C-alpha angles and dihedrals in degrees: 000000000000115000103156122059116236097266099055090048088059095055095043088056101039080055083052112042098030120251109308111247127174120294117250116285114278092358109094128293098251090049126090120185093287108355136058114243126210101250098137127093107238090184084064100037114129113259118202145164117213120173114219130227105240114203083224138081103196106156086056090229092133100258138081124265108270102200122199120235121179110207131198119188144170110268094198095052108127088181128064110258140213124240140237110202137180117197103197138170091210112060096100096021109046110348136229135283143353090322090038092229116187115203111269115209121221114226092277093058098258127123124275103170123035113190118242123015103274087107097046101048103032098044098060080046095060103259124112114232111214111194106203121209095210110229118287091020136094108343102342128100133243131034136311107233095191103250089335128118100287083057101048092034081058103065091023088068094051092061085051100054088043093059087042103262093105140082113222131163139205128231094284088058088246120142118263133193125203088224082150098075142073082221086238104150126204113170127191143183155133121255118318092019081049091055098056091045085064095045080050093054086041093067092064080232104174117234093043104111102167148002127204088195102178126195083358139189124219107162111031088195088066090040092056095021131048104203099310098335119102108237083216134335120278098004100151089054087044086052100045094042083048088069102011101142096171124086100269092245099066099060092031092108089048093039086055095043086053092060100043089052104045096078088239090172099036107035093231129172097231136180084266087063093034078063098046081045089109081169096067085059097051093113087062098062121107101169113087112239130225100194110201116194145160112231084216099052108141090174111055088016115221093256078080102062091028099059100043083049094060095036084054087046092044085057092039098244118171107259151169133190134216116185120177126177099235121091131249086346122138109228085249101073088042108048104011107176102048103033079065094049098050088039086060094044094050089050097049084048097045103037109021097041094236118155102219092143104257096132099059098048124094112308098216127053117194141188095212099173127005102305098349114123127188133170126233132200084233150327129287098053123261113275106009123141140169115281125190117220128197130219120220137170093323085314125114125203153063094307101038109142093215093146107123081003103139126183116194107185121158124210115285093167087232121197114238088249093052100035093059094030116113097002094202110051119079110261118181108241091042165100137174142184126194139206128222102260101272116264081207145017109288116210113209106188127170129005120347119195140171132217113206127193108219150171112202124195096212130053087269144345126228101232131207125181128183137197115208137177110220108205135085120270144139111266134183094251096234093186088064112078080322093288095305130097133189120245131213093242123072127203131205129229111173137017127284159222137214089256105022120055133177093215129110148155122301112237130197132197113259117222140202134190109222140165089219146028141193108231117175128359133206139185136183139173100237097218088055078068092120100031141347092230095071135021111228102203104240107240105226114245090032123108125229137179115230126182121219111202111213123207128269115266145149119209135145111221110210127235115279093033129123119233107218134194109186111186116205129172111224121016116205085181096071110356147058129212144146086218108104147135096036126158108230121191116196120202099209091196104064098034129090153187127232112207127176100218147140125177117053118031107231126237145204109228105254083203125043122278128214107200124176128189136189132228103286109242109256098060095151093041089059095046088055095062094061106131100326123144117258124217119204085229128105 
């Protein structure tokens, strides 16, 4: 919606690019030296619809897929020119971005308002923007298999037409070729956008050169799943209903054999997650990757971004990292300024061949405090390596005395706020081991997990582990708005339009002081303890061992604080199960927490603590997460 005049727009992004001067002598017009300069008139971009072949048929109609992609372009360009795209569910359902804008259509059926401010910004600057409407949603045809082949195909075939191996037609249903481009891809999203983006990358598809994928899925078993626990019921027919632009009839059949295949009453890890695995395929990508997360993110949790980072890294694909401490937020809405500045840098550097450096900068960029940035050569952090720490009686450390230590707790389905509250009185539901304060920062830095030896009294139990820094700080509360708020001011960052602007609400980190938080989470179904393909029902009066996977995170814990792991059985909060009321019993001495680490050494008390905490700020905020569908949106 347009809420600046012209004029203004033109100052804003003359503050912001830098006054426009002449390209280099004999290069094109919108390049100088490095860096790609606004020369082009967006107001008078081209602006077309093309509808792209598909290689699927998944709606089983009889014809292929036909996939709409809105285009804006620089009508000037006397060189062929890359594109930015953004393949998204959500243009014509929910909308994108902070403001939730949907694409709005002019009388002849083009595009007169393109969410977000890619276009704005990119196209002056002599890229083409390519808004794709992913199958089964807005105006494409076929169905929307939630992160699965029609939805990858989708995008896929508009990079190959793109780079000319694709059929796609005009309203008119005549042929069209994309003979404007240098059929350089970059593509670009947030969440689920950004999903798609990796399974993209995954195919090995050429022409794709990079992906921005933010807040990102990359396995969506581990996105509607946690290791054998549902996150809630039915959530692939709640996802695909959320951005279903189709009559429900016509993706009924796919819609039914969804659900059959997802595993919805054992947790499984079935053929229809191994093909939403976009991990397994890693050696296949040839586009470098800038990964963009929040290290708070409760929706895509950070397992996401973590593993496909180390699966990229494993198969030695070009990559750059971007953590911030907020939740599902897009950097954007974090670090405005200069996530726009390095966005537009990558891409220079990516799709238009320029050799400004990037590449050789640090690869990692990190939000280390409340508004506090540092780069990094690379992630992990320098020096960390796995430590193994062992558990004891309620203590946690190299020294802990765990040896003939048993813990019997039986499910109490504690919410997060009561299950790490008060770590040293007894609380039924629950069990909890506690570091020495630390005599120096400690880095934790990659995927925590804990093995744990028990004996159940019931075919399985539903876990739950926590890793909690016990010590008073100010924290991006990440359960408010996800750590981000809305201002009152707004700033600009492209041309504009009377009907499509690049400005939008300032935001600013929101911030709460706290004794106590909450860093990294894990689940796990007990009798998936040998694979997620199968359940093994757990014998009572046997022992197992059974391996809880934390998420991803990076944090330094300051001197003086208490590193806490608090173990608990069911977890309305953030999970659903029908396995509850079970007996555990934990034998200390022989578990163990991995912990990616490198500073202080931790260390079991050698004499008894007493640590209170008060309620964390956000208490509404968490109640309102019991049990209630997610969707990888905003």
């Amino acid at each position: 919606m347009l809420r600046r005049s012209a004029v203004i727009l033109v100052a804003t992004l003359a503050a912001v690019a830098g006054a426009v001067s002449p390209a280099s002598a004999g290069g094109p017009r919108h390049v100088r030296g490095t860096e790609t300069i606004p020369v082009y008139d967006y107001g008078t971009a081209i602006r077309e619809t093309v509808w792209v072949e598909s290689p699927l048929d998944s709606d089983g109609d009889g014809a292929r897929d036909r996939i709409a992609a809105d285009i804006v372009r620089p009508r000037e360009a006397r060189t062929r020119v890359p594109v930015v795209m953004e393949a998204s569910p959500y243009y014509a359902c929910c909308g994108r971005g902070n403001e939730s804008e949907l694409k709005e259509y002019a009388a002849d059926g083009t595009v007169s308002l393109m969410p977000l401010y890619y276009d704005n910004y990119f196209v002056p600057r002599g890229y083409a923007f390519v808004g794709v409407d992913l199958s089964g949603t807005a105006r494409s045809t076929g169905c929307e298999d939630v992160g699965g082949p029609a939805e990858v195909a989708s995008a896929k075939a508009v990079i190959d037409w793109l780079n000319g191996r694709g059929t796609a037609f005009d309203a008119s249903g005549a042929r069209v070729t994309a003979s404007w481009t240098t059929g350089k891809v970059g593509m670009i999203g947030k969440s689920w956008d950004g999903s798609v983006a990796n399974g993209v990358a995954a195919t090995g598809v050429r022409g794709l050169e990079t992906i921005v994928p933010i807040g990102a899925i990359s396995s969506w078993y581990d996105y509607q799943r946690y290791n054998g626990i549902l996150r809630t019921r039915e959530y692939v027919r709640y996802l695909h209903s959320y951005v279903n632009g189709r009559p429900a009839e016509a993706c009924a059949d796919e819609l039914a054999a969804m659900r059959a295949a997802s595993g919805e009453t054992t947790g499984d890890f079935t053929a229809h997650w191994a093909e939403r695995d976009y991990r397994t395929a890693a050696r296949n990508v040839r586009a470098s990757v800038f990964i963009a997360h929040g290290v708070n993110d409760k929706n895509v949790s950070t397992g996401q971004f973590g593993l496909w980072w180390d699966a990229l890294a494993k198969h030695g694909v070009e990559r750059k990292l971007w953590l911030f401490q907020a939740g599902h937020e897009d950097p954007f809405d974090v670090r405005r300024a200069e996530w726009v500045r390095t966005l537009h840098r990558w891409f220079d550097h990516e799709l238009h061949g320029l050799r400004n450096g990037i590449d050789r900068e640090p690869r990692a960029t990190l939000e280390t405090a409340p508004g506090v940035w540092t780069d990094e050569r690379d992630w992990p952090a320098r020096g960390v390596r796995d430590r193994s720490l062992p558990l004891g009686d309620g203590t946690l450390g190299a020294g802990a005395k765990g040896r003939g230590v048993t813990k019997t707790f039986t499910d109490e389905s504690l919410r997060e706020d009561a299950l790490v509250a008060n770590p040293t009185a007894v609380v039924p539901g629950r069990v909890a081991f506690l570091s020495a304060p630390l005599t120096a920062p400690l880095r934790i830095s990659g995927e925590p997990s804990v093995t744990l030896r028990i004996q159940v009294d019931k075919p399985t139990a539903a876990l739950s582990a926590r890793l909690v820094d016990y010590g008073t700080g100010t924290r991006v509360d990440h359960f408010r708005s996800e750590g981000v708020v809305n201002l009152a001011t707004e700033s600009c960052w492209g041309a504009a339009t009377a009907t499509d602007d690049a400005c939008y609400l300032d935001t600013t980190e929101v911030t709460a002081t706290a004794d106590h938080a909450v860093l990294t989470r894990g689940w796990a179904d007990a009798a998936h303890y040998r694979s997620l393909r199968f359940t093994t029902p757990l014998e009572p009066g046997r022992w197992y061992d059974v391996t809880v996977p934390l998420n991803t995170y990076d944090v330094t814990v300051p001197a003086g604080h208490v590193l806490g792991l608090v173990i608990g059985q069911s977890d309305p909060q953030f999970t659903v199960t029908n396995d509850q009321n079970a007996t555990v019993t934990l034998d200390a001495g022989r578990s163990t927490l991995t912990l990616p680490a490198t500073g202080a050494a931790v260390t079991a008390p050698t004499t008894p603590q007493s640590i209170t905490t008060t309620t964390l700020p956000g208490a509404a905020e968490r109640r309102a997460t019991d049990n209630t569908p997610v969707v990888p949106l905003r």
